[in-house]
């Protein structure tokens, strides 16, 4: 007698307790239990080209954008809140990588007056504006250099009318653009050259070159010389192909956890492919042993991984 097939008792059990998808269900039963398109799906299919359906879709996308905290205003998107969490902490060194014309560096120096802010700007014309805007602020030290993964030069696409969009990528920004050559050094070499022991807060806003900055600070992260870092993630990552997953892997190798920055908390969470939405704008990374972790994440820490 062949083994492995269902016996009479098992057949009876399956008949009494039919399961969807079971190959022994009668054809009529299988057809009646087959999944059907949802009512909303049928309506959407029928009215997809309708003006009101398109308007509803745009509204839904806009709501998701709002929900994902896409803004770049310091007092609204959580950047100022993040600085304020350090008020009661001994803060000595802040790195502003991609300082542009100095708005964030000035905010950091004002919020944390006991710290020295190292402001890095690679584009010479923008650096001149940065130095002029921060003139007289002894706590802000300006450097006409970018942080990258090598020591040398880097080509930057630059539009004088939109200095905050300067990028080494070929992102299709509108308007006239010119290419300038900027000097870069690694963060690790800069720390050694200037005898800097540690960085309390590392801010990276370099329009797609975030991964180059991180690669140049590999040793500093390995040695836990950087307490907290926050960086931009968005459409530039489509061009660089350095995804959110890659950020998680980089920080994870060094014992850091990652979370999205909101108005008044950081949503530290395990990586999930659904987060690859390129909506940005900011994520925060800190070591699992960081004392500020509980304050940054709020009362819900530790958060459970999503299924």
PDB file of C-alpha atoms in Angstrom:
ATOM      1  CA  UNK A   1       0.000   0.000   0.000  1.00  0.00           C
ATOM      2  CA  UNK A   2       1.426   3.415  -0.946  1.00  0.00           C
ATOM      3  CA  UNK A   3       2.128   5.717   1.961  1.00  0.00           C
ATOM      4  CA  UNK A   4       1.859   9.494   2.160  1.00  0.00           C
ATOM      5  CA  UNK A   5      -1.740   9.900   0.908  1.00  0.00           C
ATOM      6  CA  UNK A   6      -4.626  10.934   3.158  1.00  0.00           C
ATOM      7  CA  UNK A   7      -6.591   8.115   4.772  1.00  0.00           C
ATOM      8  CA  UNK A   8     -10.389   7.941   5.061  1.00  0.00           C
ATOM      9  CA  UNK A   9     -10.407   9.610   8.479  1.00  0.00           C
ATOM     10  CA  UNK A  10      -8.288  12.496   7.255  1.00  0.00           C
ATOM     11  CA  UNK A  11     -10.460  12.931   4.179  1.00  0.00           C
ATOM     12  CA  UNK A  12     -13.529  13.033   6.400  1.00  0.00           C
ATOM     13  CA  UNK A  13     -11.868  15.619   8.657  1.00  0.00           C
ATOM     14  CA  UNK A  14     -10.990  17.846   5.713  1.00  0.00           C
ATOM     15  CA  UNK A  15     -14.508  17.580   4.343  1.00  0.00           C
ATOM     16  CA  UNK A  16     -16.028  18.514   7.690  1.00  0.00           C
ATOM     17  CA  UNK A  17     -13.519  21.359   8.126  1.00  0.00           C
ATOM     18  CA  UNK A  18     -12.723  22.535   4.617  1.00  0.00           C
ATOM     19  CA  UNK A  19      -9.845  24.950   4.235  1.00  0.00           C
ATOM     20  CA  UNK A  20      -9.575  27.586   1.571  1.00  0.00           C
ATOM     21  CA  UNK A  21      -6.979  26.528  -0.962  1.00  0.00           C
ATOM     22  CA  UNK A  22      -7.201  22.808  -0.123  1.00  0.00           C
ATOM     23  CA  UNK A  23      -6.854  20.706  -3.284  1.00  0.00           C
ATOM     24  CA  UNK A  24      -9.506  18.250  -2.162  1.00  0.00           C
ATOM     25  CA  UNK A  25     -12.319  20.791  -1.803  1.00  0.00           C
ATOM     26  CA  UNK A  26     -15.149  20.280  -4.289  1.00  0.00           C
ATOM     27  CA  UNK A  27     -14.894  22.543  -7.313  1.00  0.00           C
ATOM     28  CA  UNK A  28     -18.096  24.391  -6.458  1.00  0.00           C
ATOM     29  CA  UNK A  29     -16.812  25.107  -2.957  1.00  0.00           C
ATOM     30  CA  UNK A  30     -13.473  26.365  -4.258  1.00  0.00           C
ATOM     31  CA  UNK A  31     -15.195  28.713  -6.677  1.00  0.00           C
ATOM     32  CA  UNK A  32     -17.522  30.085  -4.033  1.00  0.00           C
ATOM     33  CA  UNK A  33     -14.604  30.762  -1.676  1.00  0.00           C
ATOM     34  CA  UNK A  34     -12.323  32.296  -4.299  1.00  0.00           C
ATOM     35  CA  UNK A  35     -11.202  35.808  -3.377  1.00  0.00           C
ATOM     36  CA  UNK A  36     -12.996  38.608  -5.177  1.00  0.00           C
ATOM     37  CA  UNK A  37     -11.888  42.153  -5.914  1.00  0.00           C
ATOM     38  CA  UNK A  38     -12.907  44.524  -3.164  1.00  0.00           C
ATOM     39  CA  UNK A  39     -15.671  47.003  -3.741  1.00  0.00           C
ATOM     40  CA  UNK A  40     -13.230  49.895  -3.424  1.00  0.00           C
ATOM     41  CA  UNK A  41     -10.947  48.229  -5.932  1.00  0.00           C
ATOM     42  CA  UNK A  42     -13.785  47.861  -8.431  1.00  0.00           C
ATOM     43  CA  UNK A  43     -14.791  51.501  -7.990  1.00  0.00           C
ATOM     44  CA  UNK A  44     -11.198  52.645  -8.414  1.00  0.00           C
ATOM     45  CA  UNK A  45     -10.742  50.586 -11.567  1.00  0.00           C
ATOM     46  CA  UNK A  46     -13.914  51.994 -13.088  1.00  0.00           C
ATOM     47  CA  UNK A  47     -13.275  55.636 -12.146  1.00  0.00           C
ATOM     48  CA  UNK A  48      -9.472  55.827 -12.307  1.00  0.00           C
ATOM     49  CA  UNK A  49      -9.485  58.453 -15.068  1.00  0.00           C
ATOM     50  CA  UNK A  50     -12.284  60.472 -13.479  1.00  0.00           C
ATOM     51  CA  UNK A  51     -11.370  64.003 -12.337  1.00  0.00           C
ATOM     52  CA  UNK A  52     -12.681  63.468  -8.797  1.00  0.00           C
ATOM     53  CA  UNK A  53     -10.878  60.130  -8.436  1.00  0.00           C
ATOM     54  CA  UNK A  54      -7.619  61.744  -9.535  1.00  0.00           C
ATOM     55  CA  UNK A  55      -8.180  64.611  -7.104  1.00  0.00           C
ATOM     56  CA  UNK A  56      -8.788  62.159  -4.265  1.00  0.00           C
ATOM     57  CA  UNK A  57      -5.585  60.312  -5.113  1.00  0.00           C
ATOM     58  CA  UNK A  58      -3.627  63.592  -5.035  1.00  0.00           C
ATOM     59  CA  UNK A  59      -5.163  64.466  -1.672  1.00  0.00           C
ATOM     60  CA  UNK A  60      -4.174  61.073  -0.271  1.00  0.00           C
ATOM     61  CA  UNK A  61      -0.600  61.519  -1.493  1.00  0.00           C
ATOM     62  CA  UNK A  62      -0.472  64.998   0.010  1.00  0.00           C
ATOM     63  CA  UNK A  63      -1.732  63.713   3.351  1.00  0.00           C
ATOM     64  CA  UNK A  64       0.953  61.015   3.399  1.00  0.00           C
ATOM     65  CA  UNK A  65       3.544  63.697   2.684  1.00  0.00           C
ATOM     66  CA  UNK A  66       2.302  65.724   5.638  1.00  0.00           C
ATOM     67  CA  UNK A  67       2.237  62.618   7.817  1.00  0.00           C
ATOM     68  CA  UNK A  68       5.858  61.831   6.915  1.00  0.00           C
ATOM     69  CA  UNK A  69       7.033  65.228   8.182  1.00  0.00           C
ATOM     70  CA  UNK A  70       8.639  66.451   4.961  1.00  0.00           C
ATOM     71  CA  UNK A  71       9.353  70.066   5.943  1.00  0.00           C
ATOM     72  CA  UNK A  72      12.695  71.821   6.196  1.00  0.00           C
ATOM     73  CA  UNK A  73      11.760  74.520   8.719  1.00  0.00           C
ATOM     74  CA  UNK A  74      13.919  73.954  11.801  1.00  0.00           C
ATOM     75  CA  UNK A  75      11.213  74.868  14.308  1.00  0.00           C
ATOM     76  CA  UNK A  76       8.630  72.592  12.667  1.00  0.00           C
ATOM     77  CA  UNK A  77      10.437  69.470  11.490  1.00  0.00           C
ATOM     78  CA  UNK A  78      12.190  68.495  14.727  1.00  0.00           C
ATOM     79  CA  UNK A  79      15.682  69.826  14.025  1.00  0.00           C
ATOM     80  CA  UNK A  80      15.426  72.585  16.627  1.00  0.00           C
ATOM     81  CA  UNK A  81      13.802  70.160  19.074  1.00  0.00           C
ATOM     82  CA  UNK A  82      16.722  67.763  18.602  1.00  0.00           C
ATOM     83  CA  UNK A  83      19.215  70.484  19.475  1.00  0.00           C
ATOM     84  CA  UNK A  84      17.217  71.427  22.555  1.00  0.00           C
ATOM     85  CA  UNK A  85      17.499  67.875  23.923  1.00  0.00           C
ATOM     86  CA  UNK A  86      21.186  68.589  24.508  1.00  0.00           C
ATOM     87  CA  UNK A  87      20.606  71.636  26.719  1.00  0.00           C
ATOM     88  CA  UNK A  88      21.246  69.728  29.928  1.00  0.00           C
ATOM     89  CA  UNK A  89      24.130  67.752  28.426  1.00  0.00           C
ATOM     90  CA  UNK A  90      27.854  68.571  28.374  1.00  0.00           C
ATOM     91  CA  UNK A  91      28.177  69.392  24.649  1.00  0.00           C
ATOM     92  CA  UNK A  92      31.585  70.392  23.308  1.00  0.00           C
ATOM     93  CA  UNK A  93      31.715  69.630  19.592  1.00  0.00           C
ATOM     94  CA  UNK A  94      29.137  69.874  16.808  1.00  0.00           C
ATOM     95  CA  UNK A  95      29.791  69.171  13.133  1.00  0.00           C
ATOM     96  CA  UNK A  96      27.630  70.891  10.516  1.00  0.00           C
ATOM     97  CA  UNK A  97      28.534  69.102   7.288  1.00  0.00           C
ATOM     98  CA  UNK A  98      26.953  70.955   4.400  1.00  0.00           C
ATOM     99  CA  UNK A  99      26.539  74.238   6.262  1.00  0.00           C
ATOM    100  CA  UNK A 100      25.370  76.251   3.228  1.00  0.00           C
ATOM    101  CA  UNK A 101      25.000  79.891   4.440  1.00  0.00           C
ATOM    102  CA  UNK A 102      25.045  79.082   8.154  1.00  0.00           C
ATOM    103  CA  UNK A 103      21.398  79.079   9.278  1.00  0.00           C
ATOM    104  CA  UNK A 104      21.640  75.767  11.147  1.00  0.00           C
ATOM    105  CA  UNK A 105      25.137  76.491  12.492  1.00  0.00           C
ATOM    106  CA  UNK A 106      23.838  79.750  13.947  1.00  0.00           C
ATOM    107  CA  UNK A 107      20.857  77.967  15.501  1.00  0.00           C
ATOM    108  CA  UNK A 108      23.156  75.341  17.029  1.00  0.00           C
ATOM    109  CA  UNK A 109      25.528  77.949  18.451  1.00  0.00           C
ATOM    110  CA  UNK A 110      22.619  79.906  19.912  1.00  0.00           C
ATOM    111  CA  UNK A 111      20.909  76.852  21.421  1.00  0.00           C
ATOM    112  CA  UNK A 112      24.104  75.317  22.800  1.00  0.00           C
ATOM    113  CA  UNK A 113      26.429  78.253  23.543  1.00  0.00           C
ATOM    114  CA  UNK A 114      29.025  76.074  25.251  1.00  0.00           C
ATOM    115  CA  UNK A 115      29.762  74.090  22.093  1.00  0.00           C
ATOM    116  CA  UNK A 116      32.108  74.707  19.183  1.00  0.00           C
ATOM    117  CA  UNK A 117      30.379  74.338  15.812  1.00  0.00           C
ATOM    118  CA  UNK A 118      32.568  73.193  12.923  1.00  0.00           C
ATOM    119  CA  UNK A 119      30.810  74.349   9.744  1.00  0.00           C
ATOM    120  CA  UNK A 120      31.875  72.707   6.479  1.00  0.00           C
ATOM    121  CA  UNK A 121      30.940  74.148   3.083  1.00  0.00           C
ATOM    122  CA  UNK A 122      32.524  72.862  -0.113  1.00  0.00           C
ATOM    123  CA  UNK A 123      31.359  75.473  -2.674  1.00  0.00           C
ATOM    124  CA  UNK A 124      33.692  78.520  -2.513  1.00  0.00           C
ATOM    125  CA  UNK A 125      30.998  81.118  -3.326  1.00  0.00           C
ATOM    126  CA  UNK A 126      28.640  79.701  -0.702  1.00  0.00           C
ATOM    127  CA  UNK A 127      31.490  79.489   1.801  1.00  0.00           C
ATOM    128  CA  UNK A 128      32.050  83.241   1.444  1.00  0.00           C
ATOM    129  CA  UNK A 129      28.409  83.823   2.368  1.00  0.00           C
ATOM    130  CA  UNK A 130      28.725  81.397   5.286  1.00  0.00           C
ATOM    131  CA  UNK A 131      31.768  83.197   6.666  1.00  0.00           C
ATOM    132  CA  UNK A 132      30.080  86.575   6.312  1.00  0.00           C
ATOM    133  CA  UNK A 133      26.846  85.372   7.980  1.00  0.00           C
ATOM    134  CA  UNK A 134      28.681  83.914  10.985  1.00  0.00           C
ATOM    135  CA  UNK A 135      31.241  86.694  11.358  1.00  0.00           C
ATOM    136  CA  UNK A 136      31.695  87.625  14.984  1.00  0.00           C
ATOM    137  CA  UNK A 137      30.494  84.272  16.310  1.00  0.00           C
ATOM    138  CA  UNK A 138      33.610  82.776  17.840  1.00  0.00           C
ATOM    139  CA  UNK A 139      31.840  79.495  18.556  1.00  0.00           C
ATOM    140  CA  UNK A 140      31.432  78.823  14.810  1.00  0.00           C
ATOM    141  CA  UNK A 141      34.539  77.740  12.913  1.00  0.00           C
ATOM    142  CA  UNK A 142      34.118  77.718   9.130  1.00  0.00           C
ATOM    143  CA  UNK A 143      36.003  75.493   6.695  1.00  0.00           C
ATOM    144  CA  UNK A 144      35.918  75.716   2.904  1.00  0.00           C
ATOM    145  CA  UNK A 145      36.092  71.972   2.529  1.00  0.00           C
ATOM    146  CA  UNK A 146      33.679  69.081   2.278  1.00  0.00           C
ATOM    147  CA  UNK A 147      33.825  65.809   4.165  1.00  0.00           C
ATOM    148  CA  UNK A 148      33.951  62.753   1.931  1.00  0.00           C
ATOM    149  CA  UNK A 149      35.426  59.301   1.503  1.00  0.00           C
ATOM    150  CA  UNK A 150      38.806  60.482   0.203  1.00  0.00           C
ATOM    151  CA  UNK A 151      41.258  63.369   0.308  1.00  0.00           C
ATOM    152  CA  UNK A 152      41.222  65.323  -2.939  1.00  0.00           C
ATOM    153  CA  UNK A 153      38.726  67.124  -5.154  1.00  0.00           C
ATOM    154  CA  UNK A 154      35.042  66.593  -5.913  1.00  0.00           C
ATOM    155  CA  UNK A 155      32.967  68.063  -8.760  1.00  0.00           C
ATOM    156  CA  UNK A 156      29.815  69.846  -7.589  1.00  0.00           C
ATOM    157  CA  UNK A 157      26.880  70.982  -9.711  1.00  0.00           C
ATOM    158  CA  UNK A 158      25.962  74.413  -8.423  1.00  0.00           C
ATOM    159  CA  UNK A 159      23.295  77.037  -9.074  1.00  0.00           C
ATOM    160  CA  UNK A 160      24.043  80.444  -7.476  1.00  0.00           C
ATOM    161  CA  UNK A 161      20.302  81.110  -7.218  1.00  0.00           C
ATOM    162  CA  UNK A 162      19.755  77.916  -5.163  1.00  0.00           C
ATOM    163  CA  UNK A 163      22.917  77.237  -3.172  1.00  0.00           C
ATOM    164  CA  UNK A 164      21.144  74.709  -0.959  1.00  0.00           C
ATOM    165  CA  UNK A 165      20.721  72.395  -3.963  1.00  0.00           C
ATOM    166  CA  UNK A 166      24.430  72.049  -4.763  1.00  0.00           C
ATOM    167  CA  UNK A 167      25.116  68.345  -5.343  1.00  0.00           C
ATOM    168  CA  UNK A 168      27.673  65.966  -6.786  1.00  0.00           C
ATOM    169  CA  UNK A 169      24.831  63.935  -8.355  1.00  0.00           C
ATOM    170  CA  UNK A 170      23.035  64.570 -11.649  1.00  0.00           C
ATOM    171  CA  UNK A 171      19.705  65.281  -9.946  1.00  0.00           C
ATOM    172  CA  UNK A 172      17.512  67.120 -12.483  1.00  0.00           C
ATOM    173  CA  UNK A 173      17.023  70.408 -10.664  1.00  0.00           C
ATOM    174  CA  UNK A 174      15.623  73.167 -12.917  1.00  0.00           C
ATOM    175  CA  UNK A 175      17.611  76.280 -13.733  1.00  0.00           C
ATOM    176  CA  UNK A 176      21.116  77.041 -14.863  1.00  0.00           C
ATOM    177  CA  UNK A 177      23.885  75.005 -13.284  1.00  0.00           C
ATOM    178  CA  UNK A 178      27.627  75.191 -13.387  1.00  0.00           C
ATOM    179  CA  UNK A 179      30.264  72.739 -12.199  1.00  0.00           C
ATOM    180  CA  UNK A 180      32.750  73.802  -9.545  1.00  0.00           C
ATOM    181  CA  UNK A 181      35.613  71.859  -8.016  1.00  0.00           C
ATOM    182  CA  UNK A 182      35.647  71.578  -4.244  1.00  0.00           C
ATOM    183  CA  UNK A 183      38.192  70.155  -1.850  1.00  0.00           C
ATOM    184  CA  UNK A 184      37.277  67.180   0.321  1.00  0.00           C
ATOM    185  CA  UNK A 185      38.900  65.403   3.242  1.00  0.00           C
ATOM    186  CA  UNK A 186      37.793  62.451   5.322  1.00  0.00           C
ATOM    187  CA  UNK A 187      36.226  63.124   8.673  1.00  0.00           C
ATOM    188  CA  UNK A 188      38.671  60.754  10.339  1.00  0.00           C
ATOM    189  CA  UNK A 189      41.655  62.711   9.006  1.00  0.00           C
ATOM    190  CA  UNK A 190      40.061  66.002  10.056  1.00  0.00           C
ATOM    191  CA  UNK A 191      39.551  64.740  13.600  1.00  0.00           C
ATOM    192  CA  UNK A 192      43.174  63.675  13.782  1.00  0.00           C
ATOM    193  CA  UNK A 193      44.514  66.888  12.259  1.00  0.00           C
ATOM    194  CA  UNK A 194      42.560  69.100  14.681  1.00  0.00           C
ATOM    195  CA  UNK A 195      42.980  66.837  17.739  1.00  0.00           C
ATOM    196  CA  UNK A 196      39.218  66.447  18.228  1.00  0.00           C
ATOM    197  CA  UNK A 197      38.421  63.620  20.610  1.00  0.00           C
ATOM    198  CA  UNK A 198      34.704  63.225  19.913  1.00  0.00           C
ATOM    199  CA  UNK A 199      31.625  64.682  18.211  1.00  0.00           C
ATOM    200  CA  UNK A 200      28.484  65.187  20.272  1.00  0.00           C
ATOM    201  CA  UNK A 201      26.195  65.886  17.316  1.00  0.00           C
ATOM    202  CA  UNK A 202      26.945  65.264  13.649  1.00  0.00           C
ATOM    203  CA  UNK A 203      24.557  66.893  11.174  1.00  0.00           C
ATOM    204  CA  UNK A 204      24.892  65.801   7.525  1.00  0.00           C
ATOM    205  CA  UNK A 205      23.063  67.732   4.808  1.00  0.00           C
ATOM    206  CA  UNK A 206      25.040  67.260   1.599  1.00  0.00           C
ATOM    207  CA  UNK A 207      22.396  66.625  -1.075  1.00  0.00           C
ATOM    208  CA  UNK A 208      23.133  62.989  -1.809  1.00  0.00           C
ATOM    209  CA  UNK A 209      26.719  62.669  -0.570  1.00  0.00           C
ATOM    210  CA  UNK A 210      25.726  61.508   2.925  1.00  0.00           C
ATOM    211  CA  UNK A 211      27.155  58.040   2.371  1.00  0.00           C
ATOM    212  CA  UNK A 212      30.524  59.534   1.353  1.00  0.00           C
ATOM    213  CA  UNK A 213      30.655  61.496   4.603  1.00  0.00           C
ATOM    214  CA  UNK A 214      29.876  58.362   6.600  1.00  0.00           C
ATOM    215  CA  UNK A 215      32.529  56.323   4.797  1.00  0.00           C
ATOM    216  CA  UNK A 216      35.110  58.948   5.716  1.00  0.00           C
ATOM    217  CA  UNK A 217      34.116  58.662   9.387  1.00  0.00           C
ATOM    218  CA  UNK A 218      34.216  54.874   9.599  1.00  0.00           C
ATOM    219  CA  UNK A 219      36.875  54.783  12.285  1.00  0.00           C
ATOM    220  CA  UNK A 220      35.174  57.443  14.382  1.00  0.00           C
ATOM    221  CA  UNK A 221      31.949  55.434  14.388  1.00  0.00           C
ATOM    222  CA  UNK A 222      33.807  52.208  15.115  1.00  0.00           C
ATOM    223  CA  UNK A 223      35.465  53.873  18.109  1.00  0.00           C
ATOM    224  CA  UNK A 224      32.151  55.422  19.283  1.00  0.00           C
ATOM    225  CA  UNK A 225      33.576  58.918  19.016  1.00  0.00           C
ATOM    226  CA  UNK A 226      30.266  60.193  17.605  1.00  0.00           C
ATOM    227  CA  UNK A 227      27.338  60.297  20.009  1.00  0.00           C
ATOM    228  CA  UNK A 228      24.439  61.169  17.714  1.00  0.00           C
ATOM    229  CA  UNK A 229      24.216  61.749  13.975  1.00  0.00           C
ATOM    230  CA  UNK A 230      21.358  62.903  11.866  1.00  0.00           C
ATOM    231  CA  UNK A 231      21.191  62.895   8.109  1.00  0.00           C
ATOM    232  CA  UNK A 232      18.967  63.529   5.126  1.00  0.00           C
ATOM    233  CA  UNK A 233      17.376  60.724   3.153  1.00  0.00           C
ATOM    234  CA  UNK A 234      15.226  61.419   0.104  1.00  0.00           C
ATOM    235  CA  UNK A 235      15.127  61.610  -3.663  1.00  0.00           C
ATOM    236  CA  UNK A 236      18.869  62.074  -4.024  1.00  0.00           C
ATOM    237  CA  UNK A 237      19.199  58.488  -2.888  1.00  0.00           C
ATOM    238  CA  UNK A 238      17.446  57.412  -6.068  1.00  0.00           C
ATOM    239  CA  UNK A 239      20.439  58.840  -7.927  1.00  0.00           C
ATOM    240  CA  UNK A 240      23.148  57.456  -5.626  1.00  0.00           C
ATOM    241  CA  UNK A 241      21.451  54.068  -5.108  1.00  0.00           C
ATOM    242  CA  UNK A 242      22.474  54.282  -1.445  1.00  0.00           C
ATOM    243  CA  UNK A 243      19.183  53.295   0.128  1.00  0.00           C
ATOM    244  CA  UNK A 244      17.802  53.606   3.627  1.00  0.00           C
ATOM    245  CA  UNK A 245      18.680  49.947   4.085  1.00  0.00           C
ATOM    246  CA  UNK A 246      22.339  50.852   3.485  1.00  0.00           C
ATOM    247  CA  UNK A 247      22.199  53.529   6.187  1.00  0.00           C
ATOM    248  CA  UNK A 248      20.745  50.981   8.600  1.00  0.00           C
ATOM    249  CA  UNK A 249      23.475  48.487   7.737  1.00  0.00           C
ATOM    250  CA  UNK A 250      26.254  51.045   8.142  1.00  0.00           C
ATOM    251  CA  UNK A 251      25.076  52.217  11.541  1.00  0.00           C
ATOM    252  CA  UNK A 252      24.089  48.733  12.661  1.00  0.00           C
ATOM    253  CA  UNK A 253      27.642  47.482  12.140  1.00  0.00           C
ATOM    254  CA  UNK A 254      28.795  49.984  14.738  1.00  0.00           C
ATOM    255  CA  UNK A 255      26.049  49.379  17.311  1.00  0.00           C
ATOM    256  CA  UNK A 256      23.882  52.369  16.385  1.00  0.00           C
ATOM    257  CA  UNK A 257      20.130  52.340  15.934  1.00  0.00           C
ATOM    258  CA  UNK A 258      18.215  54.487  13.443  1.00  0.00           C
ATOM    259  CA  UNK A 259      14.896  56.302  13.609  1.00  0.00           C
ATOM    260  CA  UNK A 260      12.947  58.924  11.721  1.00  0.00           C
ATOM    261  CA  UNK A 261      12.912  62.448  13.128  1.00  0.00           C
ATOM    262  CA  UNK A 262       9.490  63.948  13.809  1.00  0.00           C
ATOM    263  CA  UNK A 263       8.483  67.226  15.426  1.00  0.00           C
ATOM    264  CA  UNK A 264       9.106  66.173  19.023  1.00  0.00           C
ATOM    265  CA  UNK A 265      10.421  62.616  19.022  1.00  0.00           C
ATOM    266  CA  UNK A 266      12.512  60.137  17.080  1.00  0.00           C
ATOM    267  CA  UNK A 267      10.742  57.010  15.871  1.00  0.00           C
ATOM    268  CA  UNK A 268      13.524  54.469  16.356  1.00  0.00           C
ATOM    269  CA  UNK A 269      12.495  51.313  14.546  1.00  0.00           C
ATOM    270  CA  UNK A 270      13.755  48.276  12.713  1.00  0.00           C
ATOM    271  CA  UNK A 271      14.300  48.638   9.000  1.00  0.00           C
ATOM    272  CA  UNK A 272      11.383  47.794   6.734  1.00  0.00           C
ATOM    273  CA  UNK A 273      11.273  48.040   2.903  1.00  0.00           C
ATOM    274  CA  UNK A 274       8.079  50.111   3.152  1.00  0.00           C
ATOM    275  CA  UNK A 275      10.225  52.939   4.510  1.00  0.00           C
ATOM    276  CA  UNK A 276      12.031  53.240   1.170  1.00  0.00           C
ATOM    277  CA  UNK A 277       9.627  55.994   0.117  1.00  0.00           C
ATOM    278  CA  UNK A 278      12.242  58.713  -0.530  1.00  0.00           C
ATOM    279  CA  UNK A 279      10.041  61.269   1.236  1.00  0.00           C
ATOM    280  CA  UNK A 280      12.721  62.106   3.790  1.00  0.00           C
ATOM    281  CA  UNK A 281      13.789  64.273   5.161  1.00  0.00           C
ATOM    282  CA  UNK A 282      15.703  63.382   8.347  1.00  0.00           C
ATOM    283  CA  UNK A 283      16.771  60.286  10.222  1.00  0.00           C
ATOM    284  CA  UNK A 284      18.698  60.056  13.489  1.00  0.00           C
ATOM    285  CA  UNK A 285      21.285  57.486  14.522  1.00  0.00           C
ATOM    286  CA  UNK A 286      22.604  56.987  18.028  1.00  0.00           C
ATOM    287  CA  UNK A 287      24.342  54.208  19.902  1.00  0.00           C
ATOM    288  CA  UNK A 288      22.191  51.775  21.820  1.00  0.00           C
ATOM    289  CA  UNK A 289      23.989  52.758  25.027  1.00  0.00           C
ATOM    290  CA  UNK A 290      23.420  56.503  24.500  1.00  0.00           C
ATOM    291  CA  UNK A 291      21.911  58.069  27.686  1.00  0.00           C
ATOM    292  CA  UNK A 292      19.750  60.417  25.607  1.00  0.00           C
ATOM    293  CA  UNK A 293      18.031  57.536  23.827  1.00  0.00           C
ATOM    294  CA  UNK A 294      15.036  57.409  26.154  1.00  0.00           C
ATOM    295  CA  UNK A 295      14.447  61.147  25.951  1.00  0.00           C
ATOM    296  CA  UNK A 296      14.690  61.194  22.171  1.00  0.00           C
ATOM    297  CA  UNK A 297      12.349  58.286  21.613  1.00  0.00           C
ATOM    298  CA  UNK A 298       9.739  59.203  24.218  1.00  0.00           C
ATOM    299  CA  UNK A 299       7.766  56.914  26.521  1.00  0.00           C
ATOM    300  CA  UNK A 300       7.239  54.208  23.887  1.00  0.00           C
ATOM    301  CA  UNK A 301      10.853  53.033  23.881  1.00  0.00           C
ATOM    302  CA  UNK A 302      11.785  50.296  23.293  1.00  0.00           C
ATOM    303  CA  UNK A 303       9.524  49.922  20.271  1.00  0.00           C
ATOM    304  CA  UNK A 304       8.646  46.489  19.008  1.00  0.00           C
ATOM    305  CA  UNK A 305       9.857  45.531  15.529  1.00  0.00           C
ATOM    306  CA  UNK A 306       7.177  45.706  12.902  1.00  0.00           C
ATOM    307  CA  UNK A 307       6.036  42.398  11.403  1.00  0.00           C
TER     308      UNK A 307
END
